[in-house]
Short mmCIF file of C-alpha atoms in Angstrom, two decimals:
data_model
loop_
_atom_site.label_atom_id
_atom_site.label_comp_id
_atom_site.label_asym_id
_atom_site.label_seq_id
_atom_site.Cartn_x
_atom_site.Cartn_y
_atom_site.Cartn_z
CA MET O 87 0.00 0.00 0.00
CA VAL O 88 1.12 3.53 -0.77
CA ILE O 89 -0.34 6.42 1.26
CA VAL O 90 0.07 9.72 -0.61
CA PHE O 91 -0.89 13.15 0.73
CA LYS O 92 -1.81 15.60 -2.01
CA GLY O 93 -0.26 19.02 -2.46
CA THR O 94 -1.86 22.44 -2.34
CA SER O 95 -4.87 23.05 -4.60
CA PHE O 96 -4.79 26.45 -6.30
CA HIS O 97 -8.50 27.00 -5.64
CA ASP O 98 -8.55 25.94 -1.95
CA ILE O 99 -7.98 28.96 0.30
CA ASN O 100 -7.86 26.78 3.43
CA GLU O 101 -4.84 24.90 2.10
CA TRP O 102 -3.08 28.18 1.31
CA ILE O 103 -3.70 29.29 4.90
CA VAL O 104 -2.12 26.06 6.14
CA ASP O 105 0.90 26.64 3.88
CA THR O 106 1.52 30.21 4.98
CA SER O 107 1.16 29.57 8.71
CA PHE O 108 4.65 29.57 10.21
CA ASN O 109 3.48 29.11 13.80
CA PHE O 110 4.64 26.20 15.95
CA GLU O 111 2.52 23.77 17.94
CA ALA O 112 3.73 21.45 20.70
CA CYS O 113 3.80 17.89 19.36
CA ALA O 114 5.47 15.77 22.05
CA ASP O 115 2.17 13.99 22.74
CA GLN O 116 2.11 12.48 19.23
CA LEU O 117 5.66 12.75 17.87
CA GLY O 118 7.74 12.32 21.02
CA ALA O 119 9.46 15.71 21.26
CA GLY O 120 9.72 19.23 19.92
CA LEU O 121 7.46 21.60 18.04
CA ALA O 122 5.75 21.03 14.69
CA HIS O 123 4.44 23.33 11.97
CA GLN O 124 0.98 24.20 13.27
CA GLY O 125 -0.80 23.86 9.92
CA PHE O 126 0.68 20.47 9.03
CA TYR O 127 0.32 19.08 12.54
CA SER O 128 -3.31 20.15 13.03
CA SER O 129 -4.18 18.63 9.65
CA LEU O 130 -3.22 15.24 11.08
CA PHE O 131 -4.01 15.70 14.75
CA PRO O 132 -6.82 18.20 15.44
CA SER O 133 -6.77 19.83 18.86
CA ALA O 134 -9.33 18.93 21.51
CA SER O 135 -11.24 22.13 20.74
CA ASP O 136 -11.78 21.07 17.10
CA ARG O 137 -14.41 18.47 17.96
CA GLU O 138 -16.11 18.65 14.58
CA MET O 139 -12.88 18.01 12.68
CA PRO O 140 -12.12 14.30 12.18
CA SER O 141 -8.64 12.99 12.90
CA THR O 142 -6.95 12.41 9.56
CA TYR O 143 -4.33 10.27 11.25
CA LEU O 144 -6.79 7.94 12.99
CA ARG O 145 -8.96 7.52 9.90
CA THR O 146 -5.88 6.68 7.81
CA ILE O 147 -4.63 4.18 10.39
CA GLU O 148 -8.04 2.50 10.49
CA THR O 149 -7.95 2.08 6.70
CA ILE O 150 -4.39 0.73 6.74
CA ARG O 151 -5.18 -1.82 9.43
CA SER O 152 -8.38 -2.92 7.70
CA VAL O 153 -6.65 -3.49 4.34
CA ALA O 154 -3.66 -5.20 5.98
CA LYS O 155 -5.96 -7.54 7.90
CA HIS O 156 -7.81 -8.45 4.70
CA ILE O 157 -4.53 -9.17 2.85
CA HIS O 158 -3.29 -11.32 5.72
CA GLU O 159 -6.54 -13.31 5.81
CA GLU O 160 -6.56 -13.84 2.04
CA ALA O 161 -2.85 -14.37 1.32
CA GLY O 162 -1.28 -15.00 4.72
CA ILE O 163 1.38 -12.32 4.20
CA PRO O 164 2.00 -8.90 5.75
CA MET O 165 1.38 -5.69 3.80
CA ASN O 166 4.19 -3.28 2.92
CA LEU O 167 3.44 0.40 3.54
CA PHE O 168 5.08 3.33 1.75
CA VAL O 169 4.32 7.00 2.39
CA GLY O 170 4.61 9.96 0.01
CA GLY O 171 3.46 13.46 -0.79
CA HIS O 172 4.22 16.72 -2.59
CA SER O 173 4.39 20.27 -1.22
CA LEU O 174 1.74 20.64 1.51
CA GLY O 175 1.18 16.90 1.26
CA ALA O 176 4.90 16.26 1.72
CA GLY O 177 4.93 18.31 4.93
CA ILE O 178 1.98 16.34 6.28
CA ALA O 179 3.46 13.04 5.06
CA SER O 180 6.75 13.70 6.88
CA LEU O 181 4.89 14.20 10.18
CA PHE O 182 2.72 11.15 9.48
CA TYR O 183 5.87 9.07 8.96
CA ALA O 184 7.44 10.58 12.08
CA ARG O 185 4.45 9.36 14.09
CA LEU O 186 4.76 5.83 12.66
CA LEU O 187 8.43 5.78 13.66
CA GLU O 188 7.53 7.01 17.13
CA SER O 189 4.62 4.60 17.59
CA PRO O 190 5.00 1.62 15.19
CA GLU O 191 2.37 -0.37 17.08
CA ASP O 192 -0.27 1.92 15.54
CA LEU O 193 0.03 -0.07 12.31
CA GLY O 194 -0.90 -3.37 13.92
CA PRO O 195 0.69 -6.81 13.41
CA HIS O 196 0.09 -7.20 9.67
CA THR O 197 1.83 -4.09 8.24
CA ILE O 198 5.53 -3.54 7.52
CA LEU O 199 6.59 0.10 7.36
CA ARG O 200 8.89 0.88 4.45
CA ASP O 201 10.26 4.23 3.20
CA ALA O 202 8.72 7.66 2.76
CA TYR O 203 9.27 9.74 -0.40
CA CYS O 204 8.41 13.43 -0.01
CA PHE O 205 8.79 15.88 -2.92
CA GLY O 206 9.19 19.62 -2.44
CA THR O 207 8.95 19.26 1.33
CA PRO O 208 8.69 22.40 3.46
CA ARG O 209 10.31 22.37 6.89
CA GLY O 210 7.83 20.70 9.22
CA GLY O 211 9.22 21.14 12.72
CA ASP O 212 11.96 22.46 14.97
CA GLY O 213 15.38 21.05 15.74
CA SER O 214 14.10 18.97 18.65
CA LEU O 215 11.58 17.20 16.45
CA ALA O 216 14.19 16.64 13.74
CA SER O 217 16.53 15.12 16.35
CA ARG O 218 13.72 12.86 17.57
CA VAL O 219 13.08 11.57 14.05
CA GLU O 220 16.81 10.96 13.57
CA TYR O 221 16.88 9.11 16.91
CA ASN O 222 14.03 6.83 15.85
CA LEU O 223 15.57 6.17 12.43
CA ALA O 224 18.84 5.20 14.15
CA LYS O 225 17.16 2.32 16.00
CA PRO O 226 18.23 -1.12 14.70
CA ILE O 227 14.64 -1.95 13.74
CA ASN O 228 14.61 1.06 11.37
CA PHE O 229 18.00 0.56 9.68
CA LYS O 230 16.34 -0.33 6.37
CA ARG O 231 13.90 2.57 6.48
CA SER O 232 14.37 6.18 5.52
CA LEU O 233 12.46 9.39 5.04
CA TRP O 234 13.64 10.74 1.68
CA THR O 235 13.00 14.43 1.00
CA VAL O 236 13.45 15.11 -2.70
CA GLY O 237 14.29 18.55 -4.09
CA ASN O 238 14.47 19.68 -7.72
CA ARG O 239 17.14 21.82 -9.39
CA SER O 240 15.96 21.82 -12.97
CA ALA O 241 15.45 25.46 -14.00
CA SER O 242 17.05 27.05 -10.93
CA THR O 243 20.32 25.15 -10.62
CA ARG O 244 21.59 27.10 -7.60
CA LEU O 245 18.53 27.60 -5.41
CA GLY O 246 16.27 24.94 -6.85
CA ASP O 247 12.73 24.43 -5.61
CA ILE O 248 12.05 27.27 -3.16
CA ILE O 249 9.59 25.38 -0.92
CA PRO O 250 12.16 23.15 0.90
CA HIS O 251 13.80 26.41 2.05
CA LEU O 252 10.57 27.48 3.80
CA PRO O 253 9.76 28.32 6.52
CA PRO O 254 13.20 29.93 7.00
CA GLY O 255 15.26 28.02 9.54
CA LEU O 256 18.81 27.49 10.75
CA ALA O 257 18.43 24.15 12.53
CA ASP O 258 18.87 21.74 9.62
CA GLN O 259 22.29 20.73 10.92
CA ARG O 260 22.45 19.16 14.36
CA ARG O 261 25.41 21.21 15.59
CA PHE O 262 23.40 24.45 15.31
CA ARG O 263 20.27 23.28 17.14
CA THR O 264 21.36 23.91 20.72
CA ALA O 265 22.34 27.50 19.89
CA ILE O 266 18.83 28.45 18.74
CA ALA O 267 16.13 29.25 21.28
CA SER O 268 13.21 26.82 21.33
CA GLY O 269 10.19 28.30 19.59
CA SER O 270 12.25 30.86 17.69
CA SER O 271 11.16 31.49 14.11
CA LEU O 272 14.68 30.41 13.09
CA SER O 273 14.47 27.04 14.85
CA TYR O 274 12.76 25.32 11.91
CA ALA O 275 14.64 22.24 10.69
CA ALA O 276 14.33 19.94 7.70
CA ILE O 277 13.31 16.38 8.52
CA GLY O 278 14.70 13.39 6.63
CA THR O 279 17.48 12.61 4.14
CA PRO O 280 17.65 15.28 1.40
CA ILE O 281 18.19 14.37 -2.25
CA ASP O 282 18.50 16.93 -5.06
CA LEU O 283 17.50 16.08 -8.62
CA GLU O 284 19.95 17.83 -10.97
CA PRO O 285 18.90 16.99 -14.55
CA ARG O 286 21.08 19.79 -15.99
CA GLY O 287 24.15 18.73 -14.05
CA LYS O 288 26.50 15.79 -14.45
CA LEU O 289 25.81 12.08 -14.20
CA PRO O 290 24.11 10.56 -12.32
CA PHE O 291 21.98 13.78 -12.18
CA TYR O 292 21.14 13.49 -8.48
CA ARG O 293 22.99 14.31 -5.28
CA PHE O 294 22.60 13.32 -1.64
CA ARG O 295 23.17 16.42 0.48
CA SER O 296 23.58 14.52 3.75
CA ILE O 297 23.17 10.93 4.89
CA ARG O 298 22.88 9.78 8.47
CA CYS O 299 25.86 7.97 9.94
CA GLY O 300 25.93 4.23 9.32
CA THR O 301 23.70 4.33 6.24
CA ARG O 302 24.73 2.26 3.23
CA LEU O 303 23.03 3.10 -0.06
CA LYS O 304 22.53 0.71 -2.93
CA VAL O 305 21.35 2.28 -6.19
CA LEU O 306 19.62 -0.28 -8.39
CA LYS O 307 19.67 -0.20 -12.19
CA LEU O 308 17.42 -1.96 -14.65
CA SER O 309 18.91 -5.18 -15.90
CA ASN O 310 19.24 -5.91 -19.62
CA SER O 311 18.04 -9.42 -18.88
CA PRO O 312 14.39 -10.02 -19.82
CA HIS O 313 14.15 -12.16 -16.70
CA HIS O 314 14.66 -9.16 -14.42
CA HIS O 315 11.34 -8.52 -12.70
CA THR O 316 11.44 -4.75 -13.17
CA GLN O 317 12.41 -5.17 -16.81
CA GLU O 318 9.46 -7.51 -17.32
CA LEU O 319 7.12 -4.89 -15.92
CA CYS O 320 8.51 -2.38 -18.43
CA LEU O 321 8.20 -4.80 -21.34
CA ASN O 322 4.57 -5.51 -20.49
CA ALA O 323 3.62 -1.86 -20.04
CA LYS O 324 1.90 0.23 -22.68
CA ASP O 325 4.09 2.26 -25.00
CA ASP O 326 2.41 5.47 -23.83
CA ASP O 327 3.48 4.73 -20.26
CA LEU O 328 7.12 4.31 -21.26
CA LEU O 329 7.65 6.90 -23.96
CA PHE O 330 5.65 9.93 -22.79
CA HIS O 331 8.84 11.52 -21.47
CA LEU O 332 10.35 11.43 -24.97
CA GLN O 333 7.48 13.32 -26.61
CA GLN O 334 8.19 16.93 -27.55
CA PRO O 335 5.52 19.52 -26.63
CA SER O 336 3.79 21.25 -29.51
CA LEU O 337 4.40 24.95 -30.11
CA ASP O 338 0.63 25.33 -30.48
CA ASP O 339 0.10 24.12 -26.92
CA PRO O 340 -0.44 27.12 -24.57
CA PHE O 341 1.09 25.12 -21.73
CA PHE O 342 4.36 25.04 -23.67
CA TRP O 343 4.60 28.83 -23.50
CA LEU O 344 3.30 29.01 -19.92
CA ASN O 345 5.94 26.51 -18.84
CA GLY O 346 8.60 28.52 -20.66
CA CYS O 347 7.57 31.73 -18.88
CA PHE O 348 7.67 30.04 -15.47
CA ARG O 349 11.02 28.46 -16.25
CA THR O 350 12.54 31.79 -17.32
CA LEU O 351 10.95 34.30 -14.94
CA LEU O 352 10.28 32.19 -11.84
CA PRO O 353 12.63 29.19 -12.05
CA PHE O 354 12.45 28.49 -8.30
CA ILE O 355 8.65 28.21 -8.58
CA HIS O 356 8.86 26.19 -11.78
CA ASP O 357 11.06 23.63 -10.01
CA HIS O 358 8.33 23.07 -7.42
CA LEU O 359 5.62 22.08 -9.90
CA PRO O 360 4.77 18.35 -9.99
CA GLY O 361 5.37 18.26 -13.74
CA SER O 362 8.88 19.61 -13.25
CA TYR O 363 9.67 16.86 -10.72
CA LEU O 364 8.27 14.27 -13.12
CA SER O 365 10.35 15.63 -16.00
CA SER O 366 13.53 15.57 -13.90
CA MET O 367 12.95 12.00 -12.74
CA ASN O 368 12.19 10.88 -16.28
CA LYS O 369 15.49 12.30 -17.53
CA ILE O 370 17.41 10.72 -14.67
CA SER O 371 15.83 7.28 -15.11
CA HIS O 372 16.04 7.34 -18.92
CA THR O 373 19.69 8.50 -18.99
CA ASN O 374 21.00 6.29 -16.20
CA PHE O 375 19.05 3.10 -16.66
CA THR O 376 18.62 2.60 -20.41
#
């Protein structure tokens, strides 16, 4: 199962309010320590005063446990769980994953937690929360799990996607966290292992900015053998699914010109768009693995 939290809708004012709220909220009751971005946190865990607002976290957990139980009864195997999101959804997904690391028993006996993949992730908490997530990921039981936060440097090669730099914060690196007052507007910290997509750079067109101590990465490539499972999936897929990234946009398409304007005038916004992430990943996968 893959749980994905959607990004901000252009027409939903409530989601824009969540995005632009830089206030903190205490989160030790659910996440173990620290302060979390108020908008992201309250989207998962409504306060006691919001009695009419359902708990997104509890409803999601109920669904996961129900599906996992059904799979176990039918096939006798546990269910793998991956988490993902983009933009606002990535911020919420990172806190959702942090809760699962803090309280793995929430998933029940028939679910195996795997990795989280968050694209264009804003900073979701303070240094204390980031340290707590790092502490949980360092446990032996979590050695094969990671929270990947993916950034994009396609049009803006220096700054890249602007959203992972927001809210402004100085606590990304552990050595700076004790020097910043708790609750300060500068105490925001990025959560997870950051990866930058660099389709205009050099092979392999991606870069790990930092990796926690003791982590060993293994990058898999598609095999030329037709017996390779992943290769078989590709061979059986529709041509449109495999070749859409090779198609050139038409000059008559208004989106071609709109994309060009964004790329030229607002490259750091362009790099945040889902289509820009998709384009970067397509180039990386097509160049490296074919």
